[in-house]
Amino acid sequence: MAYRWTNDLTRADITPKSAYLNRRQILAGTVGLGAIGIAGSASAQDALEPNTLEEIRTYNNYYEFGVGKNDPAQNAHQLDTSNWTVKIDGLVDNPGDYALADLLSGLSVEDRLYRFRCVEAWSMVIPWNGIELADILNKVGVQSSAKYVAFETVVQPDNMIGVRNRVLDFPYVEGLRLDEAMHPLTIMATGIYDEPLANQNGAPMRLVVPWKYGFKSIKSIVRITLTDEEPPISWNKANRREYGFYSNVNPTVDHPRWSQATERRVGGGLFASRQDTLMFNGYPEVASLYEGMDLSEFF
Ligand SMILES: Nc1nc2c(c(=O)[nH]1)N[C@H]1C(S)=C(S)[C@@H](COP(=O)(O)O)O[C@H]1N2
Ligand SMILES: [Mo]
């Protein structure tokens, strides 16, 4: 059953890729706005007009391939995605080294048009294809003692210049509380625009947690561990004061060095006005996960 969420868009609402790629012409007036095909109010249209494939593929963060926004697109062709295996271990009924195709076989691939908000205050709207993480976890059998899920990115020093230069402590690691991981908004993306993920976007499989800052969406995953302790995460290890375990998008809690109240939509143009950042990035259905928690303390 496809999960329905706030501002839900169905497959029928998604504009054909040709229209996305030609959207400047379309918006210039040769075709009516109706051709954009996104349901909802004018502001919802603004908020969910997808970025072009070109933008999604050339403006990246993937520190294993360098720290510049264009470095991953330049360098990630070196990523070796052949014979991809994902180790599943910890508090699961069926641990093992799974060939990716075996891990995902029988699970349904969903289309998810999500806002994506980097902690650096830029954002995009991305049409992902992916599998609900809950489906994968249910397939391997989560034990009742598990409380968290830890994730790990592949390390290929020969292919990754950022790993050789030690720009972070690799492997890149991330984690979610189990209820966050099981939430139907949380997906493992394998595609964008009905095409396989480009290497720089985290091929062959990366996490997408749309209500959290982008760094939680760890790329090129080779290990998933069920655990009963909060796992370490890369950006918190690098700077504990600036990057918390939860890192839910929250316009009222500023980063120590910049405001999180607004964001720049990539592709909006140099002089486009910034737009307001939405609580939980505009996915209020997750609020109940944090009831009773002080979100300025558990940031
Ligand atoms: N392994 C790994 N995963 C990563 C990162 C990274 O450097 N390494 N960067 C994160 C950050 S900060 C963001 S904003 C997103 C960017 O995803 P994109 O390049 O596909 O837009 O990936 C996240 N996942
Ligand atoms: Mo980010």
mmCIF file with all atom_site columns, C-alpha atoms in Angstrom, residues 38-169:
data_model
loop_
_atom_site.group_PDB
_atom_site.id
_atom_site.type_symbol
_atom_site.label_atom_id
_atom_site.label_alt_id
_atom_site.label_comp_id
_atom_site.label_asym_id
_atom_site.label_entity_id
_atom_site.label_seq_id
_atom_site.pdbx_PDB_ins_code
_atom_site.Cartn_x
_atom_site.Cartn_y
_atom_site.Cartn_z
_atom_site.occupancy
_atom_site.B_iso_or_equiv
_atom_site.pdbx_formal_charge
_atom_site.auth_seq_id
_atom_site.auth_comp_id
_atom_site.auth_asym_id
_atom_site.auth_atom_id
_atom_site.pdbx_PDB_model_num
ATOM 1   C CA . ILE A 1 38  ? 1.499  19.664  -9.809  1.00 0.00 ? 38  ILE A CA 1
ATOM 2   C CA . ALA A 1 39  ? -1.675 19.767  -7.789  1.00 0.00 ? 39  ALA A CA 1
ATOM 3   C CA . GLY A 1 40  ? -2.297 22.251  -5.043  1.00 0.00 ? 40  GLY A CA 1
ATOM 4   C CA . SER A 1 41  ? -2.022 25.950  -4.324  1.00 0.00 ? 41  SER A CA 1
ATOM 5   C CA . ALA A 1 42  ? 0.375  28.337  -6.045  1.00 0.00 ? 42  ALA A CA 1
ATOM 6   C CA . SER A 1 43  ? 2.682  28.226  -3.045  1.00 0.00 ? 43  SER A CA 1
ATOM 7   C CA . ALA A 1 44  ? 2.604  24.435  -2.985  1.00 0.00 ? 44  ALA A CA 1
ATOM 8   C CA . GLN A 1 45  ? 3.587  24.550  -6.644  1.00 0.00 ? 45  GLN A CA 1
ATOM 9   C CA . ASP A 1 46  ? 6.545  26.776  -5.825  1.00 0.00 ? 46  ASP A CA 1
ATOM 10  C CA . ALA A 1 47  ? 7.576  24.591  -2.948  1.00 0.00 ? 47  ALA A CA 1
ATOM 11  C CA . LEU A 1 48  ? 7.456  21.401  -4.976  1.00 0.00 ? 48  LEU A CA 1
ATOM 12  C CA . GLU A 1 49  ? 8.617  22.404  -8.408  1.00 0.00 ? 49  GLU A CA 1
ATOM 13  C CA . PRO A 1 50  ? 11.386 19.866  -8.908  1.00 0.00 ? 50  PRO A CA 1
ATOM 14  C CA . ASN A 1 51  ? 14.949 20.708  -9.681  1.00 0.00 ? 51  ASN A CA 1
ATOM 15  C CA . THR A 1 52  ? 16.368 19.665  -13.021 1.00 0.00 ? 52  THR A CA 1
ATOM 16  C CA . LEU A 1 53  ? 18.342 16.452  -13.333 1.00 0.00 ? 53  LEU A CA 1
ATOM 17  C CA . GLU A 1 54  ? 21.358 18.599  -14.213 1.00 0.00 ? 54  GLU A CA 1
ATOM 18  C CA . GLU A 1 55  ? 21.114 20.457  -10.901 1.00 0.00 ? 55  GLU A CA 1
ATOM 19  C CA . ILE A 1 56  ? 20.550 17.308  -8.898  1.00 0.00 ? 56  ILE A CA 1
ATOM 20  C CA . ARG A 1 57  ? 23.542 15.637  -10.522 1.00 0.00 ? 57  ARG A CA 1
ATOM 21  C CA . THR A 1 58  ? 26.072 18.466  -10.426 1.00 0.00 ? 58  THR A CA 1
ATOM 22  C CA . TYR A 1 59  ? 25.515 20.206  -7.077  1.00 0.00 ? 59  TYR A CA 1
ATOM 23  C CA . ASN A 1 60  ? 26.439 17.594  -4.506  1.00 0.00 ? 60  ASN A CA 1
ATOM 24  C CA . ASN A 1 61  ? 27.873 16.863  -1.129  1.00 0.00 ? 61  ASN A CA 1
ATOM 25  C CA . TYR A 1 62  ? 29.870 13.626  -1.100  1.00 0.00 ? 62  TYR A CA 1
ATOM 26  C CA . TYR A 1 63  ? 33.041 14.296  0.861   1.00 0.00 ? 63  TYR A CA 1
ATOM 27  C CA . GLU A 1 64  ? 34.612 10.974  -0.090  1.00 0.00 ? 64  GLU A CA 1
ATOM 28  C CA . PHE A 1 65  ? 34.965 12.566  -3.542  1.00 0.00 ? 65  PHE A CA 1
ATOM 29  C CA . GLY A 1 66  ? 36.050 16.046  -2.373  1.00 0.00 ? 66  GLY A CA 1
ATOM 30  C CA . VAL A 1 67  ? 34.517 18.959  -0.517  1.00 0.00 ? 67  VAL A CA 1
ATOM 31  C CA . GLY A 1 68  ? 33.538 21.196  -3.477  1.00 0.00 ? 68  GLY A CA 1
ATOM 32  C CA . LYS A 1 69  ? 29.962 21.072  -4.782  1.00 0.00 ? 69  LYS A CA 1
ATOM 33  C CA . ASN A 1 70  ? 31.213 20.014  -8.236  1.00 0.00 ? 70  ASN A CA 1
ATOM 34  C CA . ASP A 1 71  ? 33.883 17.574  -7.022  1.00 0.00 ? 71  ASP A CA 1
ATOM 35  C CA . PRO A 1 72  ? 31.544 14.567  -6.681  1.00 0.00 ? 72  PRO A CA 1
ATOM 36  C CA . ALA A 1 73  ? 30.226 14.962  -10.232 1.00 0.00 ? 73  ALA A CA 1
ATOM 37  C CA . GLN A 1 74  ? 33.848 15.155  -11.444 1.00 0.00 ? 74  GLN A CA 1
ATOM 38  C CA . ASN A 1 75  ? 35.240 12.280  -9.388  1.00 0.00 ? 75  ASN A CA 1
ATOM 39  C CA . ALA A 1 76  ? 32.455 9.837   -8.566  1.00 0.00 ? 76  ALA A CA 1
ATOM 40  C CA . HIS A 1 77  ? 32.702 7.966   -11.861 1.00 0.00 ? 77  HIS A CA 1
ATOM 41  C CA . GLN A 1 78  ? 35.484 6.134   -10.014 1.00 0.00 ? 78  GLN A CA 1
ATOM 42  C CA . LEU A 1 79  ? 33.033 4.611   -7.529  1.00 0.00 ? 79  LEU A CA 1
ATOM 43  C CA . ASP A 1 80  ? 32.907 0.849   -8.112  1.00 0.00 ? 80  ASP A CA 1
ATOM 44  C CA . THR A 1 81  ? 29.286 -0.273  -7.685  1.00 0.00 ? 81  THR A CA 1
ATOM 45  C CA . SER A 1 82  ? 29.717 -3.750  -9.180  1.00 0.00 ? 82  SER A CA 1
ATOM 46  C CA . ASN A 1 83  ? 28.704 -6.783  -7.071  1.00 0.00 ? 83  ASN A CA 1
ATOM 47  C CA . TRP A 1 84  ? 27.331 -4.483  -4.367  1.00 0.00 ? 84  TRP A CA 1
ATOM 48  C CA . THR A 1 85  ? 26.830 -6.237  -1.049  1.00 0.00 ? 85  THR A CA 1
ATOM 49  C CA . VAL A 1 86  ? 25.098 -4.895  2.042   1.00 0.00 ? 86  VAL A CA 1
ATOM 50  C CA . LYS A 1 87  ? 26.052 -6.367  5.400   1.00 0.00 ? 87  LYS A CA 1
ATOM 51  C CA . ILE A 1 88  ? 23.095 -6.588  7.776   1.00 0.00 ? 88  ILE A CA 1
ATOM 52  C CA . ASP A 1 89  ? 24.093 -7.310  11.346  1.00 0.00 ? 89  ASP A CA 1
ATOM 53  C CA . GLY A 1 90  ? 23.346 -6.686  14.997  1.00 0.00 ? 90  GLY A CA 1
ATOM 54  C CA . LEU A 1 91  ? 19.905 -7.300  16.480  1.00 0.00 ? 91  LEU A CA 1
ATOM 55  C CA . VAL A 1 92  ? 18.259 -8.947  13.455  1.00 0.00 ? 92  VAL A CA 1
ATOM 56  C CA . ASP A 1 93  ? 16.790 -12.393 12.838  1.00 0.00 ? 93  ASP A CA 1
ATOM 57  C CA . ASN A 1 94  ? 18.476 -12.841 9.453   1.00 0.00 ? 94  ASN A CA 1
ATOM 58  C CA . PRO A 1 95  ? 21.936 -11.250 9.495   1.00 0.00 ? 95  PRO A CA 1
ATOM 59  C CA . GLY A 1 96  ? 24.211 -11.703 6.519   1.00 0.00 ? 96  GLY A CA 1
ATOM 60  C CA . ASP A 1 97  ? 25.953 -10.264 3.504   1.00 0.00 ? 97  ASP A CA 1
ATOM 61  C CA . TYR A 1 98  ? 23.169 -9.605  1.027   1.00 0.00 ? 98  TYR A CA 1
ATOM 62  C CA . ALA A 1 99  ? 23.626 -8.995  -2.674  1.00 0.00 ? 99  ALA A CA 1
ATOM 63  C CA . LEU A 1 100 ? 21.719 -5.757  -3.225  1.00 0.00 ? 100 LEU A CA 1
ATOM 64  C CA . ALA A 1 101 ? 19.297 -7.331  -5.710  1.00 0.00 ? 101 ALA A CA 1
ATOM 65  C CA . ASP A 1 102 ? 18.465 -10.105 -3.218  1.00 0.00 ? 102 ASP A CA 1
ATOM 66  C CA . LEU A 1 103 ? 17.937 -7.630  -0.386  1.00 0.00 ? 103 LEU A CA 1
ATOM 67  C CA . LEU A 1 104 ? 15.468 -5.602  -2.450  1.00 0.00 ? 104 LEU A CA 1
ATOM 68  C CA . SER A 1 105 ? 13.764 -8.379  -4.395  1.00 0.00 ? 105 SER A CA 1
ATOM 69  C CA . GLY A 1 106 ? 10.015 -8.515  -3.951  1.00 0.00 ? 106 GLY A CA 1
ATOM 70  C CA . LEU A 1 107 ? 9.859  -5.045  -2.354  1.00 0.00 ? 107 LEU A CA 1
ATOM 71  C CA . SER A 1 108 ? 7.950  -2.287  -4.112  1.00 0.00 ? 108 SER A CA 1
ATOM 72  C CA . VAL A 1 109 ? 9.728  0.759   -5.526  1.00 0.00 ? 109 VAL A CA 1
ATOM 73  C CA . GLU A 1 110 ? 7.846  3.965   -4.831  1.00 0.00 ? 110 GLU A CA 1
ATOM 74  C CA . ASP A 1 111 ? 7.989  7.437   -6.360  1.00 0.00 ? 111 ASP A CA 1
ATOM 75  C CA . ARG A 1 112 ? 8.608  10.126  -3.762  1.00 0.00 ? 112 ARG A CA 1
ATOM 76  C CA . LEU A 1 113 ? 8.803  13.796  -4.641  1.00 0.00 ? 113 LEU A CA 1
ATOM 77  C CA . TYR A 1 114 ? 10.481 15.272  -1.552  1.00 0.00 ? 114 TYR A CA 1
ATOM 78  C CA . ARG A 1 115 ? 11.939 18.549  -0.449  1.00 0.00 ? 115 ARG A CA 1
ATOM 79  C CA . PHE A 1 116 ? 15.617 18.097  0.461   1.00 0.00 ? 116 PHE A CA 1
ATOM 80  C CA . ARG A 1 117 ? 17.153 20.623  2.883   1.00 0.00 ? 117 ARG A CA 1
ATOM 81  C CA . CYS A 1 118 ? 20.914 20.724  3.515   1.00 0.00 ? 118 CYS A CA 1
ATOM 82  C CA . VAL A 1 119 ? 22.113 22.001  6.898   1.00 0.00 ? 119 VAL A CA 1
ATOM 83  C CA . GLU A 1 120 ? 24.052 24.626  4.892   1.00 0.00 ? 120 GLU A CA 1
ATOM 84  C CA . ALA A 1 121 ? 20.692 26.298  4.108   1.00 0.00 ? 121 ALA A CA 1
ATOM 85  C CA . TRP A 1 122 ? 20.244 25.303  0.472   1.00 0.00 ? 122 TRP A CA 1
ATOM 86  C CA . SER A 1 123 ? 17.484 23.034  -0.768  1.00 0.00 ? 123 SER A CA 1
ATOM 87  C CA . MET A 1 124 ? 16.133 21.183  -3.790  1.00 0.00 ? 124 MET A CA 1
ATOM 88  C CA . VAL A 1 125 ? 12.983 19.243  -4.697  1.00 0.00 ? 125 VAL A CA 1
ATOM 89  C CA . ILE A 1 126 ? 13.919 15.766  -5.855  1.00 0.00 ? 126 ILE A CA 1
ATOM 90  C CA . PRO A 1 127 ? 11.814 13.021  -7.500  1.00 0.00 ? 127 PRO A CA 1
ATOM 91  C CA . TRP A 1 128 ? 13.264 9.902   -5.881  1.00 0.00 ? 128 TRP A CA 1
ATOM 92  C CA . ASN A 1 129 ? 12.516 6.267   -6.583  1.00 0.00 ? 129 ASN A CA 1
ATOM 93  C CA . GLY A 1 130 ? 13.016 4.096   -3.554  1.00 0.00 ? 130 GLY A CA 1
ATOM 94  C CA . ILE A 1 131 ? 11.912 1.411   -1.165  1.00 0.00 ? 131 ILE A CA 1
ATOM 95  C CA . GLU A 1 132 ? 10.529 2.143   2.278   1.00 0.00 ? 132 GLU A CA 1
ATOM 96  C CA . LEU A 1 133 ? 13.295 1.327   4.753   1.00 0.00 ? 133 LEU A CA 1
ATOM 97  C CA . ALA A 1 134 ? 10.666 -0.370  6.933   1.00 0.00 ? 134 ALA A CA 1
ATOM 98  C CA . ASP A 1 135 ? 10.083 -2.935  4.166   1.00 0.00 ? 135 ASP A CA 1
ATOM 99  C CA . ILE A 1 136 ? 13.779 -3.820  4.139   1.00 0.00 ? 136 ILE A CA 1
ATOM 100 C CA . LEU A 1 137 ? 14.007 -3.976  7.933   1.00 0.00 ? 137 LEU A CA 1
ATOM 101 C CA . ASN A 1 138 ? 10.882 -6.125  8.173   1.00 0.00 ? 138 ASN A CA 1
ATOM 102 C CA . LYS A 1 139 ? 12.350 -8.482  5.592   1.00 0.00 ? 139 LYS A CA 1
ATOM 103 C CA . VAL A 1 140 ? 15.488 -9.107  7.674   1.00 0.00 ? 140 VAL A CA 1
ATOM 104 C CA . GLY A 1 141 ? 13.544 -9.233  10.934  1.00 0.00 ? 141 GLY A CA 1
ATOM 105 C CA . VAL A 1 142 ? 14.229 -6.619  13.601  1.00 0.00 ? 142 VAL A CA 1
ATOM 106 C CA . GLN A 1 143 ? 14.568 -8.067  17.109  1.00 0.00 ? 143 GLN A CA 1
ATOM 107 C CA . SER A 1 144 ? 12.546 -6.490  19.899  1.00 0.00 ? 144 SER A CA 1
ATOM 108 C CA . SER A 1 145 ? 15.672 -5.307  21.733  1.00 0.00 ? 145 SER A CA 1
ATOM 109 C CA . ALA A 1 146 ? 16.737 -3.081  18.804  1.00 0.00 ? 146 ALA A CA 1
ATOM 110 C CA . LYS A 1 147 ? 16.340 0.665   19.371  1.00 0.00 ? 147 LYS A CA 1
ATOM 111 C CA . TYR A 1 148 ? 18.499 2.266   16.662  1.00 0.00 ? 148 TYR A CA 1
ATOM 112 C CA . VAL A 1 149 ? 19.685 1.629   13.106  1.00 0.00 ? 149 VAL A CA 1
ATOM 113 C CA . ALA A 1 150 ? 23.267 2.448   12.105  1.00 0.00 ? 150 ALA A CA 1
ATOM 114 C CA . PHE A 1 151 ? 24.401 2.917   8.494   1.00 0.00 ? 151 PHE A CA 1
ATOM 115 C CA . GLU A 1 152 ? 27.816 2.904   6.860   1.00 0.00 ? 152 GLU A CA 1
ATOM 116 C CA . THR A 1 153 ? 29.074 4.155   3.469   1.00 0.00 ? 153 THR A CA 1
ATOM 117 C CA . VAL A 1 154 ? 31.511 2.191   1.344   1.00 0.00 ? 154 VAL A CA 1
ATOM 118 C CA . VAL A 1 155 ? 35.210 3.113   1.615   1.00 0.00 ? 155 VAL A CA 1
ATOM 119 C CA . GLN A 1 156 ? 37.238 2.739   -1.604  1.00 0.00 ? 156 GLN A CA 1
ATOM 120 C CA . PRO A 1 157 ? 40.489 4.632   -0.931  1.00 0.00 ? 157 PRO A CA 1
ATOM 121 C CA . ASP A 1 158 ? 41.863 3.954   -4.410  1.00 0.00 ? 158 ASP A CA 1
ATOM 122 C CA . ASN A 1 159 ? 38.759 5.523   -5.945  1.00 0.00 ? 159 ASN A CA 1
ATOM 123 C CA . MET A 1 160 ? 37.991 8.236   -3.393  1.00 0.00 ? 160 MET A CA 1
ATOM 124 C CA . ILE A 1 161 ? 40.262 11.252  -3.260  1.00 0.00 ? 161 ILE A CA 1
ATOM 125 C CA . GLY A 1 162 ? 38.530 12.640  -0.154  1.00 0.00 ? 162 GLY A CA 1
ATOM 126 C CA . VAL A 1 163 ? 39.223 9.397   1.711   1.00 0.00 ? 163 VAL A CA 1
ATOM 127 C CA . ARG A 1 164 ? 42.900 9.559   0.757   1.00 0.00 ? 164 ARG A CA 1
ATOM 128 C CA . ASN A 1 165 ? 42.994 13.187  1.937   1.00 0.00 ? 165 ASN A CA 1
ATOM 129 C CA . ARG A 1 166 ? 41.134 12.307  5.177   1.00 0.00 ? 166 ARG A CA 1
ATOM 130 C CA . VAL A 1 167 ? 38.724 15.240  4.899   1.00 0.00 ? 167 VAL A CA 1
ATOM 131 C CA . LEU A 1 168 ? 36.502 13.436  7.461   1.00 0.00 ? 168 LEU A CA 1
ATOM 132 C CA . ASP A 1 169 ? 36.901 10.334  9.624   1.00 0.00 ? 169 ASP A CA 1
#
